[in-house]
Amino acid sequence: MPPGYGFLSENEHFAAACAANDVTFIGPPVPAIQAMGSKSTSKAIMIDANVPVTPGYHGNNQDPEALKAEAERIKYPVLIKATLGGGGKGMRLVERPEDFLDALDACKREALKGFGDDTVLLERFVQRPRHVEFQIFGDHHGNAVHLAERDCSVQRRHQKVLEEAPAPGLPHDVRQR
């Protein structure tokens, strides 16, 4: 598979097949893969853990007028995102209320075609964001290690093009936390 489209590390069926055949899967457990497969579910988990998230709407009401009202509440510009999938697919930037319904329709069509589900969430669009990731590994014995941070801000169509480690410009005090 091309990068960004179905790595086995993100495939719940592969992880379950490993477990069913007594093969140790080096990766997250199946329930974690399932939870992280939905952006709405993963945001709810982060909010419950007091992790700051981008302001938005990730609820169940998918009525177009209700979503448009949520976009007004969030304030434009907003990003409409398919809750499933990735690779920059199923995303639309909307800068004006009059463009919202057309963008929503296009996003839902692309999400349904690409991921078999047209559920979306909304986020306030963050202009000039920093995309910094941390890779953390843990085992069944309670040991954990992180491999420092990497800056993935260089993107094309919401897809990472370059990962730079350590992240340049990340303040030392932030790195130490």
mmCIF file of C-alpha atoms in Angstrom:
data_model
loop_
_atom_site.group_PDB
_atom_site.id
_atom_site.type_symbol
_atom_site.label_atom_id
_atom_site.label_comp_id
_atom_site.label_asym_id
_atom_site.label_seq_id
_atom_site.Cartn_x
_atom_site.Cartn_y
_atom_site.Cartn_z
ATOM 1 C CA MET A 1 0.000 0.000 0.000
ATOM 2 C CA PRO A 2 1.214 3.541 -0.629
ATOM 3 C CA PRO A 3 2.292 5.491 2.479
ATOM 4 C CA GLY A 4 -0.674 6.921 4.367
ATOM 5 C CA TYR A 5 -3.187 4.394 3.043
ATOM 6 C CA GLY A 6 -3.522 1.416 5.362
ATOM 7 C CA PHE A 7 -0.292 0.721 7.174
ATOM 8 C CA LEU A 8 -0.582 -2.634 8.935
ATOM 9 C CA SER A 9 0.214 -0.865 12.200
ATOM 10 C CA GLU A 10 -3.154 0.885 11.900
ATOM 11 C CA ASN A 11 -5.142 -2.136 10.696
ATOM 12 C CA GLU A 12 -7.377 -3.621 13.406
ATOM 13 C CA HIS A 13 -8.065 -6.749 11.311
ATOM 14 C CA PHE A 14 -4.345 -7.479 10.951
ATOM 15 C CA ALA A 15 -3.791 -7.007 14.701
ATOM 16 C CA ALA A 16 -6.751 -9.299 15.473
ATOM 17 C CA ALA A 17 -5.449 -11.933 13.033
ATOM 18 C CA CYS A 18 -2.082 -11.873 14.779
ATOM 19 C CA ALA A 19 -3.738 -12.420 18.164
ATOM 20 C CA ALA A 20 -5.900 -15.248 16.774
ATOM 21 C CA ASN A 21 -2.748 -17.004 15.549
ATOM 22 C CA ASP A 22 -0.637 -16.477 18.706
ATOM 23 C CA VAL A 23 1.601 -13.951 16.945
ATOM 24 C CA THR A 24 2.725 -11.003 19.060
ATOM 25 C CA PHE A 25 1.601 -7.826 17.356
ATOM 26 C CA ILE A 26 4.031 -4.975 18.007
ATOM 27 C CA GLY A 27 1.600 -2.107 18.100
ATOM 28 C CA PRO A 28 -1.485 -0.860 19.840
ATOM 29 C CA PRO A 29 -4.163 -3.304 20.995
ATOM 30 C CA VAL A 30 -7.194 -3.810 18.753
ATOM 31 C CA PRO A 31 -9.544 -1.616 20.876
ATOM 32 C CA ALA A 32 -7.050 1.271 20.679
ATOM 33 C CA ILE A 33 -6.765 0.920 16.902
ATOM 34 C CA GLN A 34 -10.564 0.910 16.652
ATOM 35 C CA ALA A 35 -10.892 4.000 18.868
ATOM 36 C CA MET A 36 -8.217 5.935 16.999
ATOM 37 C CA GLY A 37 -9.765 4.990 13.634
ATOM 38 C CA SER A 38 -12.515 7.536 14.264
ATOM 39 C CA LYS A 39 -11.422 11.138 14.672
ATOM 40 C CA SER A 40 -14.607 11.829 16.678
ATOM 41 C CA THR A 41 -13.977 8.951 19.083
ATOM 42 C CA SER A 42 -10.304 9.849 19.484
ATOM 43 C CA LYS A 43 -11.188 13.487 20.198
ATOM 44 C CA ALA A 44 -13.679 12.377 22.869
ATOM 45 C CA ILE A 45 -10.963 10.217 24.468
ATOM 46 C CA MET A 46 -8.531 13.154 24.445
ATOM 47 C CA ILE A 47 -11.103 15.514 25.947
ATOM 48 C CA ASP A 48 -11.863 12.970 28.705
ATOM 49 C CA ALA A 49 -8.110 12.831 29.427
ATOM 50 C CA ASN A 50 -7.923 16.657 29.637
ATOM 51 C CA VAL A 51 -5.790 16.912 26.508
ATOM 52 C CA PRO A 52 -6.326 20.226 24.719
ATOM 53 C CA VAL A 53 -7.975 19.849 21.302
ATOM 54 C CA THR A 54 -8.784 22.248 18.490
ATOM 55 C CA PRO A 55 -12.204 23.858 19.049
ATOM 56 C CA GLY A 56 -14.865 22.193 16.957
ATOM 57 C CA TYR A 57 -17.825 19.859 16.746
ATOM 58 C CA HIS A 58 -17.556 16.055 16.726
ATOM 59 C CA GLY A 59 -21.104 15.087 17.666
ATOM 60 C CA ASN A 60 -23.590 12.701 16.094
ATOM 61 C CA ASN A 61 -25.982 15.226 14.535
ATOM 62 C CA GLN A 62 -25.095 15.224 10.837
ATOM 63 C CA ASP A 63 -27.997 17.383 9.640
ATOM 64 C CA PRO A 64 -26.490 19.933 7.199
ATOM 65 C CA GLU A 65 -28.222 22.915 8.840
ATOM 66 C CA ALA A 66 -27.134 21.767 12.316
ATOM 67 C CA LEU A 67 -23.547 21.417 11.067
ATOM 68 C CA LYS A 68 -23.727 24.871 9.499
ATOM 69 C CA ALA A 69 -24.933 26.295 12.840
ATOM 70 C CA GLU A 70 -21.981 24.577 14.568
ATOM 71 C CA ALA A 71 -19.620 26.145 12.032
ATOM 72 C CA GLU A 72 -21.061 29.567 12.907
ATOM 73 C CA ARG A 73 -20.500 28.815 16.609
ATOM 74 C CA ILE A 74 -16.911 27.704 16.001
ATOM 75 C CA LYS A 75 -16.242 30.762 13.783
ATOM 76 C CA TYR A 76 -14.846 30.727 10.272
ATOM 77 C CA PRO A 77 -12.589 29.562 8.768
ATOM 78 C CA VAL A 78 -13.527 25.948 9.566
ATOM 79 C CA LEU A 79 -12.225 22.619 8.370
ATOM 80 C CA ILE A 80 -14.750 19.899 7.544
ATOM 81 C CA LYS A 81 -13.140 16.479 8.079
ATOM 82 C CA ALA A 82 -14.297 12.929 7.439
ATOM 83 C CA THR A 83 -14.277 11.121 10.787
ATOM 84 C CA LEU A 84 -12.790 8.003 9.205
ATOM 85 C CA GLY A 85 -9.823 7.626 6.899
ATOM 86 C CA GLY A 86 -6.828 9.820 6.430
ATOM 87 C CA GLY A 87 -4.257 10.820 3.890
ATOM 88 C CA GLY A 88 -5.784 14.273 3.516
ATOM 89 C CA LYS A 89 -8.914 12.801 1.913
ATOM 90 C CA GLY A 90 -12.375 14.002 2.903
ATOM 91 C CA MET A 91 -11.275 17.440 4.082
ATOM 92 C CA ARG A 92 -12.547 20.851 3.020
ATOM 93 C CA LEU A 93 -11.523 24.308 4.178
ATOM 94 C CA VAL A 94 -14.491 26.699 4.369
ATOM 95 C CA GLU A 95 -13.793 30.383 4.819
ATOM 96 C CA ARG A 96 -17.290 31.835 4.324
ATOM 97 C CA PRO A 97 -20.734 30.716 5.538
ATOM 98 C CA GLU A 98 -22.173 30.882 2.021
ATOM 99 C CA ASP A 99 -19.712 28.175 0.895
ATOM 100 C CA PHE A 100 -20.425 25.773 3.748
ATOM 101 C CA LEU A 101 -23.201 23.567 2.346
ATOM 102 C CA ASP A 102 -21.463 22.960 -1.013
ATOM 103 C CA ALA A 103 -18.196 22.109 0.764
ATOM 104 C CA LEU A 104 -20.049 19.809 3.174
ATOM 105 C CA ASP A 105 -21.718 17.977 0.296
ATOM 106 C CA ALA A 106 -18.378 17.519 -1.516
ATOM 107 C CA CYS A 107 -16.642 16.350 1.650
ATOM 108 C CA LYS A 108 -19.391 13.827 2.442
ATOM 109 C CA ARG A 109 -19.279 12.423 -1.127
ATOM 110 C CA GLU A 110 -15.507 11.990 -0.962
ATOM 111 C CA ALA A 111 -15.683 10.413 2.513
ATOM 112 C CA LEU A 112 -18.375 7.951 1.449
ATOM 113 C CA LYS A 113 -16.462 6.968 -1.679
ATOM 114 C CA GLY A 114 -13.105 6.683 0.076
ATOM 115 C CA PHE A 115 -14.036 5.301 3.486
ATOM 116 C CA GLY A 116 -17.593 3.954 3.207
ATOM 117 C CA ASP A 117 -18.916 6.465 5.747
ATOM 118 C CA ASP A 118 -19.902 10.104 5.246
ATOM 119 C CA THR A 119 -19.819 11.205 8.902
ATOM 120 C CA VAL A 120 -17.880 14.430 9.399
ATOM 121 C CA LEU A 121 -16.603 16.629 12.183
ATOM 122 C CA LEU A 122 -15.788 20.314 12.196
ATOM 123 C CA GLU A 123 -12.705 22.085 13.504
ATOM 124 C CA ARG A 124 -11.677 25.696 13.621
ATOM 125 C CA PHE A 125 -9.029 26.041 10.929
ATOM 126 C CA VAL A 126 -5.668 26.802 12.500
ATOM 127 C CA GLN A 127 -3.611 28.966 10.196
ATOM 128 C CA ARG A 128 0.138 28.283 10.128
ATOM 129 C CA PRO A 129 -0.043 25.392 12.618
ATOM 130 C CA ARG A 130 2.865 23.416 13.999
ATOM 131 C CA HIS A 131 2.317 19.663 13.673
ATOM 132 C CA VAL A 132 4.589 18.088 16.290
ATOM 133 C CA GLU A 133 4.315 14.371 17.059
ATOM 134 C CA PHE A 134 5.740 12.173 19.783
ATOM 135 C CA GLN A 135 6.256 8.463 19.257
ATOM 136 C CA ILE A 136 5.846 6.479 22.465
ATOM 137 C CA PHE A 137 6.383 2.754 22.864
ATOM 138 C CA GLY A 138 5.240 0.695 25.834
ATOM 139 C CA ASP A 139 5.232 -2.999 26.601
ATOM 140 C CA HIS A 140 3.101 -5.365 28.642
ATOM 141 C CA HIS A 141 5.520 -5.068 31.575
ATOM 142 C CA GLY A 142 4.889 -1.358 32.218
ATOM 143 C CA ASN A 143 8.034 -0.120 30.461
ATOM 144 C CA ALA A 144 7.760 2.886 28.152
ATOM 145 C CA VAL A 145 10.109 4.997 26.103
ATOM 146 C CA HIS A 146 9.642 7.906 23.726
ATOM 147 C CA LEU A 147 11.706 8.584 20.635
ATOM 148 C CA ALA A 148 11.736 12.358 21.059
ATOM 149 C CA GLU A 149 9.574 14.606 18.966
ATOM 150 C CA ARG A 150 9.370 15.322 15.281
ATOM 151 C CA ASP A 151 7.957 18.273 13.396
ATOM 152 C CA CYS A 152 5.621 17.235 10.568
ATOM 153 C CA SER A 153 4.509 20.752 9.620
ATOM 154 C CA VAL A 154 5.712 20.533 6.017
ATOM 155 C CA GLN A 155 2.594 19.187 4.332
ATOM 156 C CA ARG A 156 0.905 19.058 0.954
ATOM 157 C CA ARG A 157 -2.906 18.706 0.899
ATOM 158 C CA HIS A 158 -2.930 17.883 4.651
ATOM 159 C CA GLN A 159 -0.486 15.001 4.128
ATOM 160 C CA LYS A 160 2.958 14.978 5.739
ATOM 161 C CA VAL A 161 5.798 15.464 3.255
ATOM 162 C CA LEU A 162 8.705 15.824 5.668
ATOM 163 C CA GLU A 163 9.347 14.791 9.259
ATOM 164 C CA GLU A 164 12.171 16.602 11.038
ATOM 165 C CA ALA A 165 13.636 15.450 14.350
ATOM 166 C CA PRO A 166 14.254 16.902 16.766
ATOM 167 C CA ALA A 167 11.566 19.491 16.032
ATOM 168 C CA PRO A 168 13.291 22.777 15.192
ATOM 169 C CA GLY A 169 12.096 25.767 17.139
ATOM 170 C CA LEU A 170 10.406 23.748 19.885
ATOM 171 C CA PRO A 171 11.270 25.568 23.120
ATOM 172 C CA HIS A 172 13.469 23.584 25.516
ATOM 173 C CA ASP A 173 10.969 23.882 28.396
ATOM 174 C CA VAL A 174 8.193 22.405 26.197
ATOM 175 C CA ARG A 175 10.484 19.566 25.119
ATOM 176 C CA GLN A 176 11.258 18.767 28.779
ATOM 177 C CA ARG A 177 7.572 18.485 29.734
#
